[in-house]
Coordinates of C-alpha atoms in Angstrom, one line a residue:
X1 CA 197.6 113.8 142.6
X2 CA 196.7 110.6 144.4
X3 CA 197.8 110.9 148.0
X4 CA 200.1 107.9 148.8
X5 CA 201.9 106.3 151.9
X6 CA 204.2 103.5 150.2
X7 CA 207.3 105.7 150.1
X8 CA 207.5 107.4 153.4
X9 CA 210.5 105.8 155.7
X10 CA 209.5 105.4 159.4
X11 CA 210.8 107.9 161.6
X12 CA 213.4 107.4 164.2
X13 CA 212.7 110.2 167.2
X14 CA 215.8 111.6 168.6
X15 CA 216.0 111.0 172.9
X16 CA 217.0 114.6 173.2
X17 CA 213.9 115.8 171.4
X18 CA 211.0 118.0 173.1
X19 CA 207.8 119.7 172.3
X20 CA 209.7 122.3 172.0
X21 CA 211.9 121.9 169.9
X22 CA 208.9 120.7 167.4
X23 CA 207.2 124.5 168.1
X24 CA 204.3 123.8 170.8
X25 CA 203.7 126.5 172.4
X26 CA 205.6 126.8 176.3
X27 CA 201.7 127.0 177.9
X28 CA 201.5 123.7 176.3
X29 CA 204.7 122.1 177.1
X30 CA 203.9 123.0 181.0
X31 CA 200.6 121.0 180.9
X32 CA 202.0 118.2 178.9
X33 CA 204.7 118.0 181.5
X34 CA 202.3 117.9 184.7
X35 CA 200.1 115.1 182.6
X36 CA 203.6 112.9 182.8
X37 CA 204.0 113.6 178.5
X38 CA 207.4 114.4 177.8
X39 CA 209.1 113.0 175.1
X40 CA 207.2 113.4 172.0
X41 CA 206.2 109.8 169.7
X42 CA 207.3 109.3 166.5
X43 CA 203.8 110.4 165.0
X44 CA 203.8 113.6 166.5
X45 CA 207.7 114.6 165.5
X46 CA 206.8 113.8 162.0
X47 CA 203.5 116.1 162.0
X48 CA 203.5 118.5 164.1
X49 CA 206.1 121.0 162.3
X50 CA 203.9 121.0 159.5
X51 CA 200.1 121.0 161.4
X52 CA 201.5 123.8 164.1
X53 CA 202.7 125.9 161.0
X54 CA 199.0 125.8 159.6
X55 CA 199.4 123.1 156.8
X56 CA 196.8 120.5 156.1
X57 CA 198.4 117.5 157.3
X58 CA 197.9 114.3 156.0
X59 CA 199.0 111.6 158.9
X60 CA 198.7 107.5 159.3
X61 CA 199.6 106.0 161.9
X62 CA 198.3 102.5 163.9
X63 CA 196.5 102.7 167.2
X64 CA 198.4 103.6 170.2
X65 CA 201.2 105.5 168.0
X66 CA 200.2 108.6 169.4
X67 CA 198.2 110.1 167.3
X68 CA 196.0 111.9 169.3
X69 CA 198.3 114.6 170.7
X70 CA 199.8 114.8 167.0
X71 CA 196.2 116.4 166.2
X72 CA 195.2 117.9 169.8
X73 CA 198.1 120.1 170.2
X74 CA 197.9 122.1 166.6
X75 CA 194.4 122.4 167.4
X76 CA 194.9 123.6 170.8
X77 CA 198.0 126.2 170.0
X78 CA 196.1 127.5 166.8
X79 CA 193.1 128.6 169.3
X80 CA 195.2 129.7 172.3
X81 CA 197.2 132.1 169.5
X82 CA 193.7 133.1 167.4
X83 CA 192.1 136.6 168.6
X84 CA 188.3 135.5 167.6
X85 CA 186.0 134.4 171.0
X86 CA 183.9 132.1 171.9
X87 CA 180.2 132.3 170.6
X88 CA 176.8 130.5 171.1
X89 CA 176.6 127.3 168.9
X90 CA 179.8 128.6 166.9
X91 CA 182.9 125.8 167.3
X92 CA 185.9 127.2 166.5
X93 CA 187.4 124.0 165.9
X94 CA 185.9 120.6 164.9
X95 CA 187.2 117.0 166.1
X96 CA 185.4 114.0 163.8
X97 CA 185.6 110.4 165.3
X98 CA 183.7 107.6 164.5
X99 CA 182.7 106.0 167.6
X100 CA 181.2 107.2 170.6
X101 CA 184.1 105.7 173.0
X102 CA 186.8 107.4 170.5
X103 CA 185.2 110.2 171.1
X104 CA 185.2 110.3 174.9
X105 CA 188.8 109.4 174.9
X106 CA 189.8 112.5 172.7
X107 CA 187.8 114.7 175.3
X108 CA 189.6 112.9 178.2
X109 CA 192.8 114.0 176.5
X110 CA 191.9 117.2 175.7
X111 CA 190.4 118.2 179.0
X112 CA 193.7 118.8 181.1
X113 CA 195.0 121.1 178.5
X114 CA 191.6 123.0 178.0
X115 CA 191.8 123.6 181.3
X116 CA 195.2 125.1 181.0
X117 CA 194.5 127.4 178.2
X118 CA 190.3 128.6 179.6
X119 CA 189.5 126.6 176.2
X120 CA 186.2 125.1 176.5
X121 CA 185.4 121.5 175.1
X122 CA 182.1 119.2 174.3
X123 CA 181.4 116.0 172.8
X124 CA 178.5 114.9 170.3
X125 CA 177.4 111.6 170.3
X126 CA 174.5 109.8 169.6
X127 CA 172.6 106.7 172.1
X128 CA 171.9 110.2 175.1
X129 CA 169.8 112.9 174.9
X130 CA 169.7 115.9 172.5
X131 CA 168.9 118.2 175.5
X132 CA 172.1 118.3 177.2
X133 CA 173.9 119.0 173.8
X134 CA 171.9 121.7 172.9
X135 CA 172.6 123.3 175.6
X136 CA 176.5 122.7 175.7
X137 CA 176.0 124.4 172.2
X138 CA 174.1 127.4 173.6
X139 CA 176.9 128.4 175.8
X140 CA 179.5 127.9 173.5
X141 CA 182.4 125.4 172.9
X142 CA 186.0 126.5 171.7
X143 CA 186.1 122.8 170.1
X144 CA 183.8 119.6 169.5
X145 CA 184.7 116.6 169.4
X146 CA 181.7 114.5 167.5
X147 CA 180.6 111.3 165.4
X148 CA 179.3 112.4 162.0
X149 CA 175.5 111.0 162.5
X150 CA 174.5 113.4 165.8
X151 CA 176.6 116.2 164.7
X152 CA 174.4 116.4 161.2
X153 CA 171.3 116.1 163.4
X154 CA 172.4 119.0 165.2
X155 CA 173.6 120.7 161.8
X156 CA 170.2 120.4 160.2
X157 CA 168.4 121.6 163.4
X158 CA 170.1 124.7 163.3
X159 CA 171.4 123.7 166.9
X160 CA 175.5 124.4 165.4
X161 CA 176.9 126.6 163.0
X162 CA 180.2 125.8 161.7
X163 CA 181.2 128.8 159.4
X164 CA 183.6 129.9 162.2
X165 CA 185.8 126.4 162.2
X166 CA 188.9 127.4 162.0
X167 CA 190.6 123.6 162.1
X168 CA 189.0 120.4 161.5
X169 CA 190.2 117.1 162.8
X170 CA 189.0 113.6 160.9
X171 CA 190.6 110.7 163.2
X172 CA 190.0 107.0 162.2
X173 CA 189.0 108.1 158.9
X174 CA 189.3 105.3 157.4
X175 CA 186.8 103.3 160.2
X176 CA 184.3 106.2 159.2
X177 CA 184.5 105.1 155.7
X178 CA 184.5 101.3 157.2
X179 CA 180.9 102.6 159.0
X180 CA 179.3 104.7 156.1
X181 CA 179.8 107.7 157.7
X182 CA 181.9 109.2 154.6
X183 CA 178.6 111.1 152.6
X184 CA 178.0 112.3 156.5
X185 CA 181.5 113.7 157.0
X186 CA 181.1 115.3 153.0
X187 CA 178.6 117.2 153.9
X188 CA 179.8 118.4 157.1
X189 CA 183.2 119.4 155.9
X190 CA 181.5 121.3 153.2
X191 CA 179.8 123.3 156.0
X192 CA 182.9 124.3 157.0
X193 CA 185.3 127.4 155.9
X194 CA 187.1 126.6 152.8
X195 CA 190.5 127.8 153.6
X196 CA 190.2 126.4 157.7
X197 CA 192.6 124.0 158.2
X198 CA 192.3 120.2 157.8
X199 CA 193.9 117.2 159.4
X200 CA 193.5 113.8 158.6
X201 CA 194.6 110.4 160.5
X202 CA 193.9 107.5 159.1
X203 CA 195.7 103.7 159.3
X204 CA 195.0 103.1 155.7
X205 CA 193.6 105.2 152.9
X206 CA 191.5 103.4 151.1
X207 CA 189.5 104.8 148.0
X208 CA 186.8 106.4 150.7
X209 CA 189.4 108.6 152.0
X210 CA 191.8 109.8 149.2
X211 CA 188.7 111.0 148.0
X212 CA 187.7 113.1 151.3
X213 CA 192.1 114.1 150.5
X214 CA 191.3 115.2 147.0
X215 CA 187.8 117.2 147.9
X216 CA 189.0 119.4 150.9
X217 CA 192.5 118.9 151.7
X218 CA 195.0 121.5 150.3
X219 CA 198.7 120.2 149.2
X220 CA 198.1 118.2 152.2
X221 CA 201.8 117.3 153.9
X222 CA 201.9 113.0 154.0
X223 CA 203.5 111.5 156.8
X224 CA 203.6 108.1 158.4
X225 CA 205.3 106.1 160.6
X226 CA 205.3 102.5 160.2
X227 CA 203.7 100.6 156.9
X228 CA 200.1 100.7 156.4
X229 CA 200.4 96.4 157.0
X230 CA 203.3 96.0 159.3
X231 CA 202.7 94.6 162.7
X232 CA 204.0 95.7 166.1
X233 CA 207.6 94.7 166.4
X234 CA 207.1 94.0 170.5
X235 CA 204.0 92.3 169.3
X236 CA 204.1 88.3 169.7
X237 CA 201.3 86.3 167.1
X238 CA 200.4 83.2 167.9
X239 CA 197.3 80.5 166.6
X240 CA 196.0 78.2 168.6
X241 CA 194.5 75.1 166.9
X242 CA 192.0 73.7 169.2
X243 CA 188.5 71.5 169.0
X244 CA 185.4 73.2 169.3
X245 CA 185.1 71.5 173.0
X246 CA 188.4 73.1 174.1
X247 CA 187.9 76.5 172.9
X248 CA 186.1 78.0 176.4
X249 CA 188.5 76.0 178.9
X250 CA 191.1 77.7 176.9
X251 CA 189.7 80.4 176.7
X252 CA 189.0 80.5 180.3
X253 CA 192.7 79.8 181.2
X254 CA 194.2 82.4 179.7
X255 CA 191.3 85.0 180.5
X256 CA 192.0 83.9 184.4
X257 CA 195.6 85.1 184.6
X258 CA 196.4 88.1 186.1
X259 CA 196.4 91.4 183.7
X260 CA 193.8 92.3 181.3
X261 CA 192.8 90.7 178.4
X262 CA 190.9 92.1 175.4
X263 CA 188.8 89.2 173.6
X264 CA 187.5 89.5 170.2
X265 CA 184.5 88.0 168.5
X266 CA 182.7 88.7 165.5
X267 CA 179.0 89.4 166.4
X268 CA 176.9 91.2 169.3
X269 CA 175.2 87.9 170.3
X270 CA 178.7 86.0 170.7
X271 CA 180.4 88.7 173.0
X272 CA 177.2 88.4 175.0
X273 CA 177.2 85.0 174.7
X274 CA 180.8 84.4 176.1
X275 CA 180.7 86.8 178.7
X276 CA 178.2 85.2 180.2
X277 CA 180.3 81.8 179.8
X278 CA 183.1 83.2 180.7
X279 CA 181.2 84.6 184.5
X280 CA 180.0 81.9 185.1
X281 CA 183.2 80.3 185.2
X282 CA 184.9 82.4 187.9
X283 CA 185.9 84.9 185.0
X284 CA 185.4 88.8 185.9
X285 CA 184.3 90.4 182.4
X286 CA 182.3 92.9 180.9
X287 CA 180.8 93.0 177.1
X288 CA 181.0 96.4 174.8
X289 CA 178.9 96.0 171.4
X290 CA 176.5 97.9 170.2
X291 CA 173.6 96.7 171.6
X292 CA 174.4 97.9 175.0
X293 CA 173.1 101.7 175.6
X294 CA 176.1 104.4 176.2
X295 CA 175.3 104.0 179.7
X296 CA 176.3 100.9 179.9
X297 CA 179.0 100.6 177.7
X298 CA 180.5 103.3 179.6
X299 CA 180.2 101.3 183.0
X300 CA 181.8 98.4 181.3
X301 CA 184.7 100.2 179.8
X302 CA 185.5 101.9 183.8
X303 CA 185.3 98.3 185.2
X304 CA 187.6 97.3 182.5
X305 CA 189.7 100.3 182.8
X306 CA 190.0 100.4 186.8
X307 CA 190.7 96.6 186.9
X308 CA 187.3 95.5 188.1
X309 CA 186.8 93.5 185.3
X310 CA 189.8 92.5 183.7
X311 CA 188.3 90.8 181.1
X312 CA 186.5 92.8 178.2
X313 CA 184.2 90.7 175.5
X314 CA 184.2 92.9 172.1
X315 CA 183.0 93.3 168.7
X316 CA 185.4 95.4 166.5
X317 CA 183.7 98.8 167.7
X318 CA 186.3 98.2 170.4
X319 CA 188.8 97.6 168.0
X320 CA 189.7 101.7 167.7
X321 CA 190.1 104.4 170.0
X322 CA 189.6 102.3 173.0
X323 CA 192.6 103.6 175.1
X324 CA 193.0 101.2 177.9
X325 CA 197.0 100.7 179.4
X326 CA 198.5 97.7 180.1
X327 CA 196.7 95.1 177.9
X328 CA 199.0 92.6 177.8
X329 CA 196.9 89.6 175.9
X330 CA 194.8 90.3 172.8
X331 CA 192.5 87.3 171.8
X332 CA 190.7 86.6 168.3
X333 CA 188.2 84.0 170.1
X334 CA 186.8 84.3 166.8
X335 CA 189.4 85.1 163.7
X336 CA 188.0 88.2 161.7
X337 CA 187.3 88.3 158.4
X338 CA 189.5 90.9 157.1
X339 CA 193.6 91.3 157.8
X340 CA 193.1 95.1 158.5
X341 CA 190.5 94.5 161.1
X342 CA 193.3 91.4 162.3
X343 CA 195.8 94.0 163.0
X344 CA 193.2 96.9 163.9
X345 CA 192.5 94.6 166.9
X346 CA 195.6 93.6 167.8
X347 CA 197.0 96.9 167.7
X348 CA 195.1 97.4 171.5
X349 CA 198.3 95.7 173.1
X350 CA 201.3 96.6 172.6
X351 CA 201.0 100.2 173.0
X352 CA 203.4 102.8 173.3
X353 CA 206.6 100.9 173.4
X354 CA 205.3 98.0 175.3
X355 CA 205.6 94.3 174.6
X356 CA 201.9 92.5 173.9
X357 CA 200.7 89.0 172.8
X358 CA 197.7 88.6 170.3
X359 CA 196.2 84.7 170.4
X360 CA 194.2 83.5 167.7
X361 CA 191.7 80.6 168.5
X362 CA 191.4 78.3 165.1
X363 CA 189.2 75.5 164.5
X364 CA 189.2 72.8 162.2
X365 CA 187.2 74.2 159.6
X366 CA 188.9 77.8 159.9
X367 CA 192.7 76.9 159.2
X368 CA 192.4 78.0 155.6
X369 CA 190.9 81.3 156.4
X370 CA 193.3 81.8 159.1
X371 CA 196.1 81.2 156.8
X372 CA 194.9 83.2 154.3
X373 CA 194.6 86.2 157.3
X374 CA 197.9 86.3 158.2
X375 CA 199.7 86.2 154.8
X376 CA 197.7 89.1 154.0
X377 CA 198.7 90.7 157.8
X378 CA 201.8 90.1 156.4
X379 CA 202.6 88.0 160.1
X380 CA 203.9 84.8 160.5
X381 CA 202.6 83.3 163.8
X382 CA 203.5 80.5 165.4
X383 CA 200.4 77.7 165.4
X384 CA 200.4 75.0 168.0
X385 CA 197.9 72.9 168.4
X386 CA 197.0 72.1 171.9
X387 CA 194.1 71.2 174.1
X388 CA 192.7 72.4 177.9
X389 CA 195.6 72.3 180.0
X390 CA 198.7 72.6 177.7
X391 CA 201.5 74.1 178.9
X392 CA 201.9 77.0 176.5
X393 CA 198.9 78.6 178.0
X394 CA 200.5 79.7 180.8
X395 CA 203.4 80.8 179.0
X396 CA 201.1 83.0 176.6
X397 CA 199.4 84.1 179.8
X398 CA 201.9 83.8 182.8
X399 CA 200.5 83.4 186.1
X400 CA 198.5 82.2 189.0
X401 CA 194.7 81.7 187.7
X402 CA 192.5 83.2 190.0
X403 CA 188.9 83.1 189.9
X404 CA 186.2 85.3 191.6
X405 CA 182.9 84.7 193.5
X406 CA 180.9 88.5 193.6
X407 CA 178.5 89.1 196.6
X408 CA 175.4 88.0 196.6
X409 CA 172.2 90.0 195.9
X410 CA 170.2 91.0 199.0
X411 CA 166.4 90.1 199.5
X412 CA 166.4 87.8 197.2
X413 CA 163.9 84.5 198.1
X414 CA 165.9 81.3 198.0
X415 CA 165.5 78.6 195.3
X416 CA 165.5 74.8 196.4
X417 CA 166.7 73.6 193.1
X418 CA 168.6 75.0 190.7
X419 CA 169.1 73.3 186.6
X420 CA 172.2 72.2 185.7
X421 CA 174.4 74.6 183.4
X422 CA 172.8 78.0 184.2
X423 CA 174.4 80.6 185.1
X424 CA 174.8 82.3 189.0
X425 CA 174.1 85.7 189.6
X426 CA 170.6 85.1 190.3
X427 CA 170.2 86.0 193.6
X428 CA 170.4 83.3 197.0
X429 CA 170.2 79.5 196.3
X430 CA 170.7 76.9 198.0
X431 CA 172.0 73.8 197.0
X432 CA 172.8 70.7 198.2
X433 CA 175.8 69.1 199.7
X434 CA 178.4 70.6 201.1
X435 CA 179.7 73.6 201.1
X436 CA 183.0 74.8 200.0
X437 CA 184.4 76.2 203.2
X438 CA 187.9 75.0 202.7
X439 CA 188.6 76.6 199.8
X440 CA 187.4 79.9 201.1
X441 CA 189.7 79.4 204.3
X442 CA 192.7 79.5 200.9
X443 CA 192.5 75.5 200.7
X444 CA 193.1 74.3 197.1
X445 CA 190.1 72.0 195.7
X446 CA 190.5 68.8 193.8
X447 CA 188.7 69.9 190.4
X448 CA 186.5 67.4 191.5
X449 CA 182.3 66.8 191.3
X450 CA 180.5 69.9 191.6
X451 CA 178.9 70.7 194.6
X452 CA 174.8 69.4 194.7
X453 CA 175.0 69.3 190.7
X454 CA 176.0 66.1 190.3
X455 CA 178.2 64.7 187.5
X456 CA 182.4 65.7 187.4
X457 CA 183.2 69.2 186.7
X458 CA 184.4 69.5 183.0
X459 CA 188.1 69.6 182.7
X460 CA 189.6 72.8 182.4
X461 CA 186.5 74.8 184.1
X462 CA 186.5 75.9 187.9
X463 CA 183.4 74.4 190.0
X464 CA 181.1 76.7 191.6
X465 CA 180.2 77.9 194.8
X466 CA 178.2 76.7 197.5
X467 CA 175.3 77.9 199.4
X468 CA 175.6 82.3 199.3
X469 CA 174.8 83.9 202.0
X470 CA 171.6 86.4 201.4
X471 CA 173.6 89.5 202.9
X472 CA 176.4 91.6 200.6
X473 CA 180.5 90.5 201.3
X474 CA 183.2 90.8 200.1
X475 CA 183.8 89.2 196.7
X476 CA 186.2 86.0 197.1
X477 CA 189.1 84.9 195.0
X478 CA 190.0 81.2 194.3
X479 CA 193.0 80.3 192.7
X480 CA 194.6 77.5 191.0
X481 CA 197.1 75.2 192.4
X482 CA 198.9 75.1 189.0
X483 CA 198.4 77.4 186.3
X484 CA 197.6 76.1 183.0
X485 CA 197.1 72.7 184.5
X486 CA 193.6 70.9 183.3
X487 CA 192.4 70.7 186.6
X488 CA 191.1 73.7 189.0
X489 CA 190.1 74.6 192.1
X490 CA 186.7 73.9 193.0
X491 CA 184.5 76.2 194.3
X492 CA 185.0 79.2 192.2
X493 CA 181.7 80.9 191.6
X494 CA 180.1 83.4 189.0
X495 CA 181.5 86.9 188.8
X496 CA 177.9 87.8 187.1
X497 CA 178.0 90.9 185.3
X498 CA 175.1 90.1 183.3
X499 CA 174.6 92.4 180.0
X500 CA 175.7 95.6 181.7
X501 CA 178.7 96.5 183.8
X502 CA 180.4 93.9 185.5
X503 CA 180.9 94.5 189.1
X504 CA 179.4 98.1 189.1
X505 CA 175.6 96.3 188.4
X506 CA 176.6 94.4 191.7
X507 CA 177.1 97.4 193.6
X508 CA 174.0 99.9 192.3

């Protein structure tokens, strides 16, 4: 039988309820409590009964439901209880995720508890090295969390065994099926025991999946806890009708109020593109697509994630398992394609309980296709149409704008000239005119003609800095005198993080 999600009523948890009281083990319970988890989500009421009794659990649930503990802790408890050891390039239990950063969050999660129980952990990923892998392998892992592609590699080289998996794990399986990964995860699952047990999360099940259900999943228990389509109810929509001319100074206000902000667009070259737009207009923000190497893209995600940056430029690879608190604006600088990737984004604020607004930027040749989105997001958002400066910006985005001027590079030879519209973060120039000392001494600027460029600043961008100085300081804030208001205060400078990590390039 088809495996189905339409009929399953959302799940109301109980304020008295524990871990406990759902059957995790009191080793468990103990470290949950010192990581600050103590009240279980709805996700993980509705599955764990099932997956901590040894059932193949079939779960959906939307990003930042909670869904990573729901599969953790039966994977956890079932090795802590099972009398087989450790061995060489043996996993006793298998975590499949589809992206690299998914993965490393699952680790992070995993790790305090691991620690807890002497369970040892290692991820599989592709864009690093095979040697350090191999020899994670070699000394054996309890559990490995991996994306399909590397962890074949390794399968075919004989590097991993998996006849002793006692538990496999597919999270995001519908974004594997989204990537091609499904003939990948096939084969892999068929390398695994028969009779181990098999979870599954997934926010839709889609064709791909039911058939991964019907192949290796046995009277699989369904649960879910919202509908496949329905938004966030602390989740605020709204669209933005603006010209093409307005969409950066918007873009710009609202990325320059306090609190991060995830933006959205739909290829590699735009999110590098607007990053670099966006820094050189005071804006502190990092890229993650995947053209960057992991390096890289794991630099930009700590900036994001320790407030560096707290701006992040993304393609949809950010759109899942990207587990970042506190992002309170979500922004569809350019509207996706499909409603599931619509709410996939979106679903990165408003996490956990907490209240988040998604904007969607719309042009005048997109209103069709944004109408069309929605309906099928089953949202109704509220669609103003505005230009640089309009109130509501501030209300979507509430706060004092501030932009930020990094330090300058060292040793770098001076340039007389500079052309108009490039971008800072080229070492020491000088320019001409004067300097914006005022405004550095917490003076407010007048918006006014930039400094040695010549011509008025463009309404609705800060002006840039003056002369640097050739030695490292202290990066400098500028901030508006009124938020959301068309003009800024001059002399904010490029926060340039060029294609790699924000502020941690600065400071190599």
């Amino acid at each position: 039988m088809t495996a189905s999600y339409a009929d399953v009523a959302p799940m109301v948890v109980p304020d008295n309820l524990t871990f406990a009281d759902l059957g995790v083990p009191a080793p468990l319970v103990s470290a949950l409590s010192v990581a600050g988890v103590t009240k279980p989500f709805p996700i993980q009421a509705a599955t764990l009964p099932d997956s901590l009794a040894g059932k193949d659990v079939l779960g959906r649930g939307r990003t930042g439901s909670g869904k990573t503990y729901a599969f953790v802790l039966p994977v956890l408890a079932r090795l802590a209880a099972s009398r087989s050891k450790r061995r060489p390039n043996h996993p006793r239990a298998l975590i499949l995720a589809p992206t690299r950063e998914l993965a490393t969050q699952i680790q992070a999660s995993i790790t305090p508890l691991t620690d807890a129980l002497d369970l040892r952990t290692m991820t599989i990923f592709g864009g690093v090295g095979h040697g350090p892998q191999i020899t994670g392998l070699r000394k054996g892992a309890d559990i490995v969390v991996a994306c399909p592609g590397r962890l074949e590699d390794h399968l075919k080289a004989g590097h991993v065994k998996l006849d002793a998996v006692e538990i496999t794990v597919l999270d995001e399986a519908d974004h594997m099926a989204d990537l091609g990964f499904l003939p990948a995860v096939r084969r892999i699952l068929e390398a695994t025991p028969g009779n181990a047990q098999r979870l599954l999360f997934s926010a839709t099940l889609d064709a791909g999946v039911d058939v991964l259900v019907q192949r290796f999943m046995t009277d699989p228990v369904t649960h879910s806890v919202d509908s496949a389509q329905s938004p966030v109810a602390k989740m605020t929509h709204h669209v933005l009708h603006v010209q093409a001319d307005s969409r950066l100074p918007v873009l710009v206000d609202l990325t320059a109020a306090p609190g991060r902000a995830l933006v959205f667009t739909r290829t590699k070259y735009g999110a590098k593109a607007l990053t670099k737009k966006l820094i050189a207009q005071g804006v502190p923000a990092v890229e993650l697509h995947g053209n960057l190497s992991q390096g890289a893209r794991t630099r930009n995600l700590e900036a994001f994630g320790n407030g560096t940056a707290k701006t992040l430029v993304a393609t949809d690879i950010a759109a899942r398992g990207i587990h970042v608190d506190d992002i309170a604006l979500v922004i569809h600088a350019d509207p996706p394609i499909e409603h599931k990737a619509y709410l996939h984004r979106s679903g990165r604020t408003a996490r956990a309980g907490a209240e988040g607004t998604v904007v969607t930027l719309m042009t005048d040749d997109q209103v069709r296709d944004v109408r069309d989105l929605t309906r099928k997001a089953g949202i109704a958002p509220k669609v103003t149409k505005l230009t640089t400066g309009d109130p509501l910006l501030t209300k979507l985005a509430p706060g004092e704008r501030i932009f930020v001027e990094p330090p300058a590079r060292a040793a770098q030879p001076e340039r007389d000239t500079v052309s108009a519209g490039r971008g800072s973060g080229r070492g020491s120039r000088r320019r001409g005119g004067s300097q914006p000392t005022k405004q550095r001494s917490g003076g407010q600027g007048t918006g006014g003609q930039r400094s040695g460029e010549g011509g008025a600043a463009k309404a609705g961008r800060p002006a840039r800095g003056g002369g640097r100085s050739k030695s490292a300081s202290t990066p400098k804030t500028y901030s508006t005198s009124t938020p959301g208001s068309a003009t800024r205060t001059a002399g904010a400078a490029a926060f340039s993080a060029g294609s790699r990590a924000g502020s941690s390039r600065r400071g190599r």
